Short mmCIF file of C-alpha atoms in Angstrom, two decimals:
data_model
loop_
_atom_site.label_atom_id
_atom_site.label_comp_id
_atom_site.label_asym_id
_atom_site.label_seq_id
_atom_site.Cartn_x
_atom_site.Cartn_y
_atom_site.Cartn_z
CA UNK W 1 -7.07 6.21 0.34
CA UNK W 2 -10.00 8.00 -1.20
CA UNK W 3 -10.38 11.76 -1.33
CA UNK W 4 -12.17 11.86 2.07
CA UNK W 5 -9.19 10.18 3.74
CA UNK W 6 -6.77 12.63 2.14
CA UNK W 7 -8.89 15.59 3.22
CA UNK W 8 -9.55 14.33 6.75
CA UNK W 9 -5.91 13.34 7.23
CA UNK W 10 -4.79 16.80 6.18
CA UNK W 11 -7.21 18.44 8.65
CA UNK W 12 -6.15 16.16 11.50
CA UNK W 13 -2.50 16.85 10.77
CA UNK W 14 -2.62 20.64 10.81
CA UNK W 15 -6.03 22.09 10.01
CA UNK W 16 -8.19 22.76 6.99
CA UNK W 17 -5.71 25.05 5.20
CA UNK W 18 -2.73 22.75 5.67
CA UNK W 19 -0.78 21.71 2.56
CA UNK W 20 0.37 18.12 2.99
CA UNK W 21 3.45 16.65 1.40
CA UNK W 22 1.40 14.83 -1.21
CA UNK W 23 -0.58 18.04 -1.86
CA UNK W 24 2.71 19.78 -2.66
CA UNK W 25 3.46 17.56 -5.65
CA UNK W 26 3.09 19.33 -8.99
CA UNK W 27 0.37 17.33 -10.73
CA UNK W 28 -2.78 15.48 -9.73
CA UNK W 29 -5.53 13.41 -11.28
CA UNK W 30 -7.99 10.60 -10.71
CA UNK W 31 -7.57 6.85 -11.17
CA UNK W 32 -10.28 4.30 -12.01
CA UNK W 33 -9.99 1.34 -9.66
CA UNK W 34 -12.37 -1.39 -10.89
CA UNK W 35 -11.15 -4.98 -11.36
CA UNK W 36 -11.97 -6.96 -14.50
CA UNK W 37 -14.72 -8.79 -12.60
CA UNK W 38 -15.67 -6.36 -9.80
CA UNK W 39 -17.02 -2.81 -9.77
CA UNK W 40 -15.75 -2.34 -6.22
CA UNK W 41 -12.23 -3.74 -6.32
CA UNK W 42 -10.00 -5.82 -4.12
CA UNK W 43 -6.35 -4.97 -3.54
CA UNK W 44 -4.79 -7.84 -5.49
CA UNK W 45 -6.40 -6.96 -8.81
CA UNK W 46 -5.66 -3.27 -8.34
CA UNK W 47 -2.04 -3.92 -7.34
CA UNK W 48 -1.59 -5.94 -10.51
CA UNK W 49 -2.92 -2.95 -12.46
CA UNK W 50 -0.64 -0.26 -11.01
CA UNK W 51 2.46 -2.43 -10.52
CA UNK W 52 2.23 -4.52 -13.70
CA UNK W 53 0.15 -2.43 -16.10
CA UNK W 54 -2.53 -5.10 -16.63
CA UNK W 55 -5.96 -5.26 -15.03
CA UNK W 56 -6.71 -8.63 -13.46
CA UNK W 57 -9.49 -10.34 -11.57
CA UNK W 58 -10.08 -9.72 -7.88
CA UNK W 59 -7.87 -11.79 -5.55
CA UNK W 60 -5.31 -12.71 -8.25
CA UNK W 61 -1.74 -11.38 -8.39
CA UNK W 62 0.65 -10.84 -11.29
CA UNK W 63 -1.61 -12.52 -13.85
CA UNK W 64 -4.07 -11.37 -16.48
CA UNK W 65 -7.82 -11.93 -16.45
CA UNK W 66 -7.53 -15.42 -17.95
CA UNK W 67 -6.61 -16.67 -14.47
CA UNK W 68 -9.56 -17.28 -12.15
CA UNK W 69 -9.48 -17.04 -8.36
CA UNK W 70 -7.99 -20.13 -6.66
CA UNK W 71 -7.47 -21.98 -9.97
CA UNK W 72 -3.85 -22.27 -11.14
CA UNK W 73 -4.59 -24.53 -14.12
CA UNK W 74 -4.44 -21.59 -16.54
CA UNK W 75 -1.55 -19.67 -15.04
CA UNK W 76 1.10 -20.76 -17.56
CA UNK W 77 1.30 -18.18 -20.32
CA UNK W 78 -0.88 -15.69 -18.46
CA UNK W 79 1.59 -14.14 -16.01
CA UNK W 80 2.66 -10.50 -16.35
CA UNK W 81 5.94 -8.83 -15.38
CA UNK W 82 5.90 -5.97 -12.90
CA UNK W 83 7.63 -2.62 -13.28
CA UNK W 84 9.97 -3.72 -10.49
CA UNK W 85 10.99 -6.83 -12.43
CA UNK W 86 11.52 -4.86 -15.63
CA UNK W 87 13.55 -2.22 -13.80
CA UNK W 88 15.84 -4.87 -12.34
CA UNK W 89 16.27 -6.50 -15.76
CA UNK W 90 17.39 -3.09 -17.04
CA UNK W 91 20.15 -2.83 -14.46
CA UNK W 92 18.41 -0.62 -11.94
CA UNK W 93 18.19 -1.22 -8.20
CA UNK W 94 14.73 -2.02 -6.83
CA UNK W 95 13.01 -2.14 -3.47
CA UNK W 96 9.73 -2.79 -1.66
CA UNK W 97 8.68 -1.15 1.62
CA UNK W 98 5.42 -1.92 3.44
CA UNK W 99 3.81 -1.80 6.87
CA UNK W 100 1.91 -5.04 6.18
CA UNK W 101 2.98 -8.59 5.44
CA UNK W 102 5.51 -8.58 2.63
CA UNK W 103 3.29 -11.36 1.23
CA UNK W 104 0.17 -9.18 1.30
CA UNK W 105 -1.64 -8.19 -1.87
CA UNK W 106 0.01 -4.90 -2.78
CA UNK W 107 3.69 -5.75 -2.23
CA UNK W 108 3.20 -9.29 -3.54
CA UNK W 109 2.06 -8.03 -6.95
CA UNK W 110 5.59 -6.72 -7.49
CA UNK W 111 7.11 -10.22 -7.53
CA UNK W 112 4.51 -13.03 -7.39
CA UNK W 113 2.19 -14.76 -9.85
CA UNK W 114 -0.71 -16.56 -8.22
CA UNK W 115 -4.41 -17.32 -8.50
CA UNK W 116 -5.09 -16.34 -4.90
CA UNK W 117 -3.68 -13.56 -2.75
CA UNK W 118 -4.24 -15.47 0.51
CA UNK W 119 -1.71 -18.24 -0.19
CA UNK W 120 0.95 -16.64 2.00
CA UNK W 121 2.72 -19.98 2.63
CA UNK W 122 2.43 -23.62 1.65
CA UNK W 123 0.48 -24.10 4.89
CA UNK W 124 -2.07 -21.53 3.70
CA UNK W 125 -2.51 -23.47 0.47
CA UNK W 126 -2.86 -26.81 2.26
CA UNK W 127 -5.57 -25.38 4.50
CA UNK W 128 -7.56 -23.83 1.63
CA UNK W 129 -10.57 -26.09 1.04
CA UNK W 130 -11.62 -24.05 -2.01
CA UNK W 131 -8.34 -24.50 -3.88
CA UNK W 132 -9.11 -25.83 -7.37
CA UNK W 133 -5.63 -26.51 -8.70
CA UNK W 134 -2.34 -26.27 -6.78
CA UNK W 135 0.07 -25.67 -9.67
CA UNK W 136 0.98 -22.29 -8.13
CA UNK W 137 3.79 -21.73 -5.65
CA UNK W 138 2.91 -20.06 -2.36
CA UNK W 139 3.78 -16.36 -2.12
CA UNK W 140 6.56 -16.73 0.47
CA UNK W 141 8.33 -19.27 -1.75
CA UNK W 142 8.05 -16.85 -4.66
CA UNK W 143 9.40 -14.04 -2.49
CA UNK W 144 12.41 -16.11 -1.49
CA UNK W 145 13.14 -17.07 -5.09
CA UNK W 146 12.72 -13.46 -6.26
CA UNK W 147 14.79 -11.96 -3.44
CA UNK W 148 18.18 -12.16 -5.24
CA UNK W 149 16.69 -9.63 -7.67
CA UNK W 150 15.28 -7.26 -5.02
CA UNK W 151 17.82 -4.99 -3.37
CA UNK W 152 15.68 -3.78 -0.45
CA UNK W 153 12.83 -5.66 1.26
CA UNK W 154 11.23 -4.06 4.35
CA UNK W 155 8.00 -5.21 5.98
CA UNK W 156 6.27 -7.82 8.11
CA UNK W 157 5.04 -11.39 7.70
CA UNK W 158 8.06 -13.23 9.08
CA UNK W 159 5.94 -16.11 10.37
CA UNK W 160 5.06 -17.16 6.82
CA UNK W 161 8.74 -17.56 6.04
CA UNK W 162 9.30 -19.93 8.95
CA UNK W 163 6.08 -21.79 9.82
CA UNK W 164 5.95 -24.02 6.75
CA UNK W 165 4.89 -27.55 5.93
CA UNK W 166 7.90 -28.14 3.67
CA UNK W 167 10.39 -27.53 6.48
CA UNK W 168 12.00 -24.51 4.83
CA UNK W 169 13.03 -21.54 6.95
CA UNK W 170 13.66 -18.67 4.58
CA UNK W 171 14.63 -16.28 7.37
CA UNK W 172 17.46 -18.59 8.39
CA UNK W 173 18.52 -19.00 4.77
CA UNK W 174 18.90 -15.23 4.45
CA UNK W 175 20.82 -15.04 7.73
CA UNK W 176 23.30 -17.56 6.30
CA UNK W 177 23.55 -15.80 2.91
CA UNK W 178 26.76 -13.76 2.76
CA UNK W 179 25.21 -11.48 0.14
CA UNK W 180 22.40 -10.41 2.47
CA UNK W 181 22.19 -8.09 5.46
CA UNK W 182 19.03 -8.95 7.41
CA UNK W 183 17.66 -6.91 10.30
CA UNK W 184 14.71 -7.37 12.64
CA UNK W 185 14.23 -4.06 14.49
CA UNK W 186 14.77 -0.32 14.32
CA UNK W 187 18.07 -0.37 16.20
CA UNK W 188 19.60 -2.91 13.82
CA UNK W 189 18.32 -0.97 10.81
CA UNK W 190 19.92 2.27 12.00
CA UNK W 191 23.31 0.56 12.40
CA UNK W 192 23.40 -1.09 8.98
CA UNK W 193 26.20 -0.33 6.52
CA UNK W 194 24.45 0.84 3.36
CA UNK W 195 27.65 0.89 1.31
CA UNK W 196 28.67 -2.77 1.65
CA UNK W 197 27.03 -3.85 -1.62
CA UNK W 198 24.81 -6.47 0.01
CA UNK W 199 21.07 -6.81 -0.41
CA UNK W 200 19.16 -5.42 2.56
CA UNK W 201 16.22 -7.31 4.08
CA UNK W 202 14.21 -6.24 7.11
CA UNK W 203 11.40 -8.25 8.67
CA UNK W 204 10.12 -6.27 11.63
CA UNK W 205 7.13 -8.36 12.70
CA UNK W 206 5.78 -11.89 12.50
CA UNK W 207 2.53 -10.29 11.35
CA UNK W 208 1.72 -6.78 10.13
CA UNK W 209 3.64 -3.91 11.68
CA UNK W 210 1.91 -2.07 14.51
CA UNK W 211 -0.26 0.98 14.06
CA UNK W 212 1.76 4.17 14.29
CA UNK W 213 -0.04 5.10 17.53
CA UNK W 214 1.21 1.87 19.13
CA UNK W 215 4.60 1.56 17.45
CA UNK W 216 6.70 3.78 19.70
CA UNK W 217 5.28 2.56 23.00
CA UNK W 218 5.03 -1.14 22.23
CA UNK W 219 7.72 -2.08 19.73
CA UNK W 220 11.18 -1.47 18.35
CA UNK W 221 9.81 -1.25 14.82
CA UNK W 222 11.00 1.47 12.42
CA UNK W 223 8.58 4.06 11.10
CA UNK W 224 7.49 4.05 7.47
CA UNK W 225 9.40 7.31 7.09
CA UNK W 226 12.62 5.70 8.36
CA UNK W 227 12.22 2.63 6.13
CA UNK W 228 11.64 4.90 3.14
CA UNK W 229 14.72 6.96 4.00
CA UNK W 230 16.99 3.93 4.31
CA UNK W 231 15.61 2.38 1.12
CA UNK W 232 16.22 5.53 -0.94
CA UNK W 233 19.75 5.97 0.42
CA UNK W 234 20.53 2.33 -0.35
CA UNK W 235 19.04 2.25 -3.84
CA UNK W 236 20.29 5.65 -4.98
CA UNK W 237 23.88 4.41 -4.93
CA UNK W 238 23.20 2.76 -8.29
CA UNK W 239 24.24 5.22 -11.04
CA UNK W 240 21.76 3.53 -13.38
CA UNK W 241 18.82 4.52 -11.19
CA UNK W 242 16.23 2.69 -9.13
CA UNK W 243 12.56 1.84 -8.64
CA UNK W 244 11.01 1.84 -5.17
CA UNK W 245 7.50 0.82 -4.10
CA UNK W 246 6.35 2.12 -0.70
CA UNK W 247 3.06 1.06 0.87
CA UNK W 248 1.27 2.53 3.88
CA UNK W 249 -1.00 -0.46 4.31
CA UNK W 250 -2.23 0.11 7.85
CA UNK W 251 -4.49 2.97 6.77
CA UNK W 252 -6.65 0.31 5.21
CA UNK W 253 -6.66 -1.76 8.37
CA UNK W 254 -7.87 1.20 10.39
CA UNK W 255 -10.76 1.79 8.01
CA UNK W 256 -11.75 -1.88 7.80
CA UNK W 257 -12.03 -1.89 11.59
CA UNK W 258 -14.03 1.38 11.50
CA UNK W 259 -11.37 3.05 13.64
CA UNK W 260 -10.82 6.40 11.90
CA UNK W 261 -8.50 7.72 14.61
CA UNK W 262 -6.02 4.97 13.77
CA UNK W 263 -6.58 5.18 10.01
CA UNK W 264 -6.00 8.93 9.85
CA UNK W 265 -2.90 8.82 12.04
CA UNK W 266 -1.58 6.17 9.64
CA UNK W 267 -2.24 8.63 6.83
CA UNK W 268 -0.17 11.26 8.64
CA UNK W 269 2.67 8.75 9.06
CA UNK W 270 2.42 7.94 5.36
CA UNK W 271 2.53 11.60 4.38
CA UNK W 272 5.75 11.93 6.38
CA UNK W 273 7.21 9.16 4.21
CA UNK W 274 6.16 11.12 1.14
CA UNK W 275 7.91 14.16 2.59
CA UNK W 276 11.08 12.17 3.19
CA UNK W 277 11.06 10.95 -0.41
CA UNK W 278 10.69 14.54 -1.64
CA UNK W 279 13.53 15.68 0.64
CA UNK W 280 15.97 12.99 -0.50
CA UNK W 281 15.39 13.20 -4.25
CA UNK W 282 15.89 15.63 -7.11
CA UNK W 283 12.62 16.52 -8.82
CA UNK W 284 14.41 16.93 -12.13
CA UNK W 285 15.44 13.28 -12.20
CA UNK W 286 12.98 11.40 -9.97
CA UNK W 287 9.35 10.61 -10.73
CA UNK W 288 7.33 10.39 -7.50
CA UNK W 289 3.73 9.18 -7.74
CA UNK W 290 1.39 8.89 -4.76
CA UNK W 291 -1.97 7.17 -4.99
CA UNK W 292 -4.16 4.35 -3.68
CA UNK W 293 -5.46 1.09 -5.03
CA UNK W 294 -9.02 1.92 -3.93
CA UNK W 295 -11.12 3.92 -1.52
CA UNK W 296 -13.28 3.08 1.54
CA UNK W 297 -16.88 3.88 2.54
CA UNK W 298 -15.54 6.60 4.85
CA UNK W 299 -16.71 10.19 4.79
CA UNK W 300 -17.06 13.27 6.97
CA UNK W 301 -19.65 16.05 7.06
CA UNK W 302 -22.41 17.06 9.48
CA UNK W 303 -21.80 20.79 8.88
CA UNK W 304 -18.94 20.76 11.37
CA UNK W 305 -17.64 24.28 12.10
CA UNK W 306 -14.12 25.31 11.17
CA UNK W 307 -11.62 23.96 13.69
CA UNK W 308 -13.98 21.35 15.13
CA UNK W 309 -12.73 17.90 16.04
CA UNK W 310 -13.13 15.36 13.28
CA UNK W 311 -14.06 12.89 16.00
CA UNK W 312 -16.76 15.06 17.54
CA UNK W 313 -20.29 16.12 16.67
CA UNK W 314 -21.60 18.07 13.72
CA UNK W 315 -23.79 21.16 13.87
CA UNK W 316 -26.74 21.05 16.26
CA UNK W 317 -29.10 22.45 13.61
CA UNK W 318 -28.93 19.25 11.55
CA UNK W 319 -32.37 17.61 11.70
CA UNK W 320 -32.44 13.89 12.49
CA UNK W 321 -35.45 11.61 12.87
CA UNK W 322 -34.58 10.84 16.50
CA UNK W 323 -33.44 14.38 17.38
CA UNK W 324 -29.93 13.13 18.17
CA UNK W 325 -26.73 14.86 17.12
CA UNK W 326 -24.75 13.64 14.12
CA UNK W 327 -21.09 12.74 14.11
CA UNK W 328 -18.67 14.47 11.77
CA UNK W 329 -17.20 11.15 10.60
CA UNK W 330 -19.34 8.40 9.13
CA UNK W 331 -18.93 4.94 7.61
CA UNK W 332 -21.41 3.43 5.17
CA UNK W 333 -20.90 0.03 6.77
CA UNK W 334 -18.60 -1.73 9.21
CA UNK W 335 -18.41 -3.41 12.60
CA UNK W 336 -19.54 -0.37 14.63
CA UNK W 337 -23.31 -0.36 14.05
CA UNK W 338 -24.31 -2.83 16.77
CA UNK W 339 -22.01 -1.23 19.33
CA UNK W 340 -23.91 2.07 19.26
CA UNK W 341 -27.46 1.06 18.36
CA UNK W 342 -30.00 2.90 20.55
CA UNK W 343 -27.25 4.76 22.42
CA UNK W 344 -27.91 8.49 22.64
CA UNK W 345 -25.63 11.39 23.42
CA UNK W 346 -27.35 12.15 26.73
CA UNK W 347 -25.90 8.94 28.10
CA UNK W 348 -22.41 10.30 27.61
CA UNK W 349 -21.56 7.55 25.15
CA UNK W 350 -19.59 9.50 22.57
CA UNK W 351 -17.35 6.88 20.90
CA UNK W 352 -13.85 6.44 22.26
CA UNK W 353 -11.74 7.95 19.48
CA UNK W 354 -9.39 4.95 19.58
CA UNK W 355 -12.18 2.40 19.25
CA UNK W 356 -14.76 1.32 16.68
CA UNK W 357 -16.86 4.11 15.19
CA UNK W 358 -20.62 4.00 14.57
CA UNK W 359 -21.53 2.76 11.09
CA UNK W 360 -24.72 2.90 9.02
CA UNK W 361 -24.90 -0.86 8.49
CA UNK W 362 -23.40 -3.75 10.44
CA UNK W 363 -20.75 -5.80 8.64
CA UNK W 364 -17.87 -7.84 10.04
CA UNK W 365 -15.40 -5.56 8.24
CA UNK W 366 -15.95 -2.18 6.63
CA UNK W 367 -15.79 -2.49 2.85
CA UNK W 368 -13.87 -0.87 0.06
CA UNK W 369 -15.54 1.78 -2.07
CA UNK W 370 -15.67 1.87 -5.84
CA UNK W 371 -15.09 5.52 -6.74
CA UNK W 372 -11.97 6.91 -8.37
CA UNK W 373 -8.96 7.65 -6.16
CA UNK W 374 -6.57 10.60 -6.37
CA UNK W 375 -3.05 10.47 -7.69
CA UNK W 376 -0.36 13.07 -7.00
CA UNK W 377 2.91 13.20 -8.92
CA UNK W 378 6.03 15.24 -9.61
CA UNK W 379 9.17 14.78 -11.63
CA UNK W 380 9.86 13.69 -15.22
CA UNK W 381 6.66 12.86 -17.13
CA UNK W 382 4.46 13.40 -14.06
CA UNK W 383 2.12 15.51 -16.19
CA UNK W 384 0.99 12.32 -17.92
CA UNK W 385 -0.86 11.35 -14.74
CA UNK W 386 -3.29 14.28 -14.87
CA UNK W 387 -6.95 13.87 -15.80
CA UNK W 388 -9.01 10.71 -15.27
CA UNK W 389 -7.14 7.55 -16.22
CA UNK W 390 -7.12 3.79 -15.92
CA UNK W 391 -5.06 2.42 -13.05
CA UNK W 392 -2.75 0.66 -15.48
CA UNK W 393 -1.42 4.04 -16.63
CA UNK W 394 0.55 4.34 -13.38
CA UNK W 395 2.74 1.40 -14.38
CA UNK W 396 2.99 2.62 -17.97
CA UNK W 397 4.20 6.06 -16.92
CA UNK W 398 6.79 4.57 -14.56
CA UNK W 399 8.14 2.40 -17.39
CA UNK W 400 8.09 5.34 -19.79
CA UNK W 401 9.97 7.59 -17.38
CA UNK W 402 12.54 4.90 -16.59
CA UNK W 403 12.96 3.83 -20.24
CA UNK W 404 12.28 0.17 -19.48
CA UNK W 405 9.96 -2.55 -20.71
CA UNK W 406 7.78 -1.47 -23.61
CA UNK W 407 9.32 2.01 -23.55
CA UNK W 408 13.03 1.22 -23.59
CA UNK W 409 13.52 2.66 -27.07
CA UNK W 410 11.54 5.90 -26.83
CA UNK W 411 13.10 9.05 -28.24
CA UNK W 412 13.73 10.60 -24.85
CA UNK W 413 15.63 7.47 -23.80
CA UNK W 414 18.25 7.75 -26.51
CA UNK W 415 18.56 11.53 -26.35
CA UNK W 416 19.09 11.59 -22.60
CA UNK W 417 16.65 14.49 -22.26
CA UNK W 418 14.20 14.48 -19.35
CA UNK W 419 15.20 10.96 -18.43
CA UNK W 420 14.00 9.86 -15.01
CA UNK W 421 16.86 8.33 -13.10
CA UNK W 422 14.49 6.95 -10.50
CA UNK W 423 10.84 6.20 -9.97
CA UNK W 424 9.28 6.06 -6.54
CA UNK W 425 5.76 4.71 -6.51
CA UNK W 426 4.48 5.71 -3.10
CA UNK W 427 1.14 4.07 -2.61
CA UNK W 428 -1.48 3.77 0.07
CA UNK W 429 -2.73 0.27 -0.31
CA UNK W 430 -6.10 -0.79 0.93
CA UNK W 431 -5.89 -4.31 2.25
CA UNK W 432 -8.55 -6.93 2.97
CA UNK W 433 -8.30 -9.00 6.13
CA UNK W 434 -7.91 -12.76 5.85
CA UNK W 435 -9.02 -14.57 8.99
#
């Protein structure tokens, strides 16, 4: 979610002057997104930075830079604890909400330690010909083992819990666990008793959840807004506070496919989740931070007039070498170049807004971008997130506000002044495809 996505999403939602929910937060800044070994980052290394407070290498989760991609030989002694883990150790309730696999890079950094983000199950590891050392556990196994210490788990990726070489079926194990309420669709989620003291788990898809544009017509999946609402209501029952991580991961998928119509409608759905978090919390006691792990090579321009469609054409006075009109939206690379090569506007071939968009260079998947991403925040200590900062600061500020981890003994923790009862890290995560 780079600045262009925030701006374009706002315009699509309600016009250029619209103030989105994330815009309404009190403070804003910029976050540097590079990995230890990559200028343009991947989502695993960035998730480790903002969820654990340590920058790692690309494709690794919950470990420092001593661990190299696909090599687990050096993982002992080089793992790092996440804010979620520290919050739970301090007696707070914790939760994870995502529209992707629960095993995907961003949510997985909250609970797993691995040399490769693509090891969703033991089957994934067995099929990886580039695996150097298999001393790591697969991510689904780590999720199952961590689940007694996670109060709310909402997302997709159910197939990785069940289709395993070791014969385990973690979904069935949770069904049989008397301390767990597990749901599989929107109707079941809406009927759940949030006051019964049980952990709440929801797996709403074998794979990723559907795009918002398809969700209502094709599925019985809950919206990100609904999942966020239920999670906050469940976690806020703890008088000691809570930590919640919310990810709108399908924005990334829309951009990787060079389908801006889908990506920007995902942004709108995400902003509704931000609005729900604002509605359900007290700004005086809850730190809300909204950001991204990285940007995309997405932009918009073309001197479009005020009120024009983002998915239409720019101004006709823009000079081009072939005298063709320019589109408002553009991608630096992606799968759309070949589809529209040598196709001119006189042929009536304006791109279908729900399909792949023209790109400047053909690639199988549109890539991440390396520039800084915005962060928006409100609540106790939110002012610390202003300016230009390293991505690790997001985790540090959450710990500082919650008085956990390295900041458990700060002056404001003992005095009780300006203490954040809760921290909600609401993030747009940009996810790579694994085929």
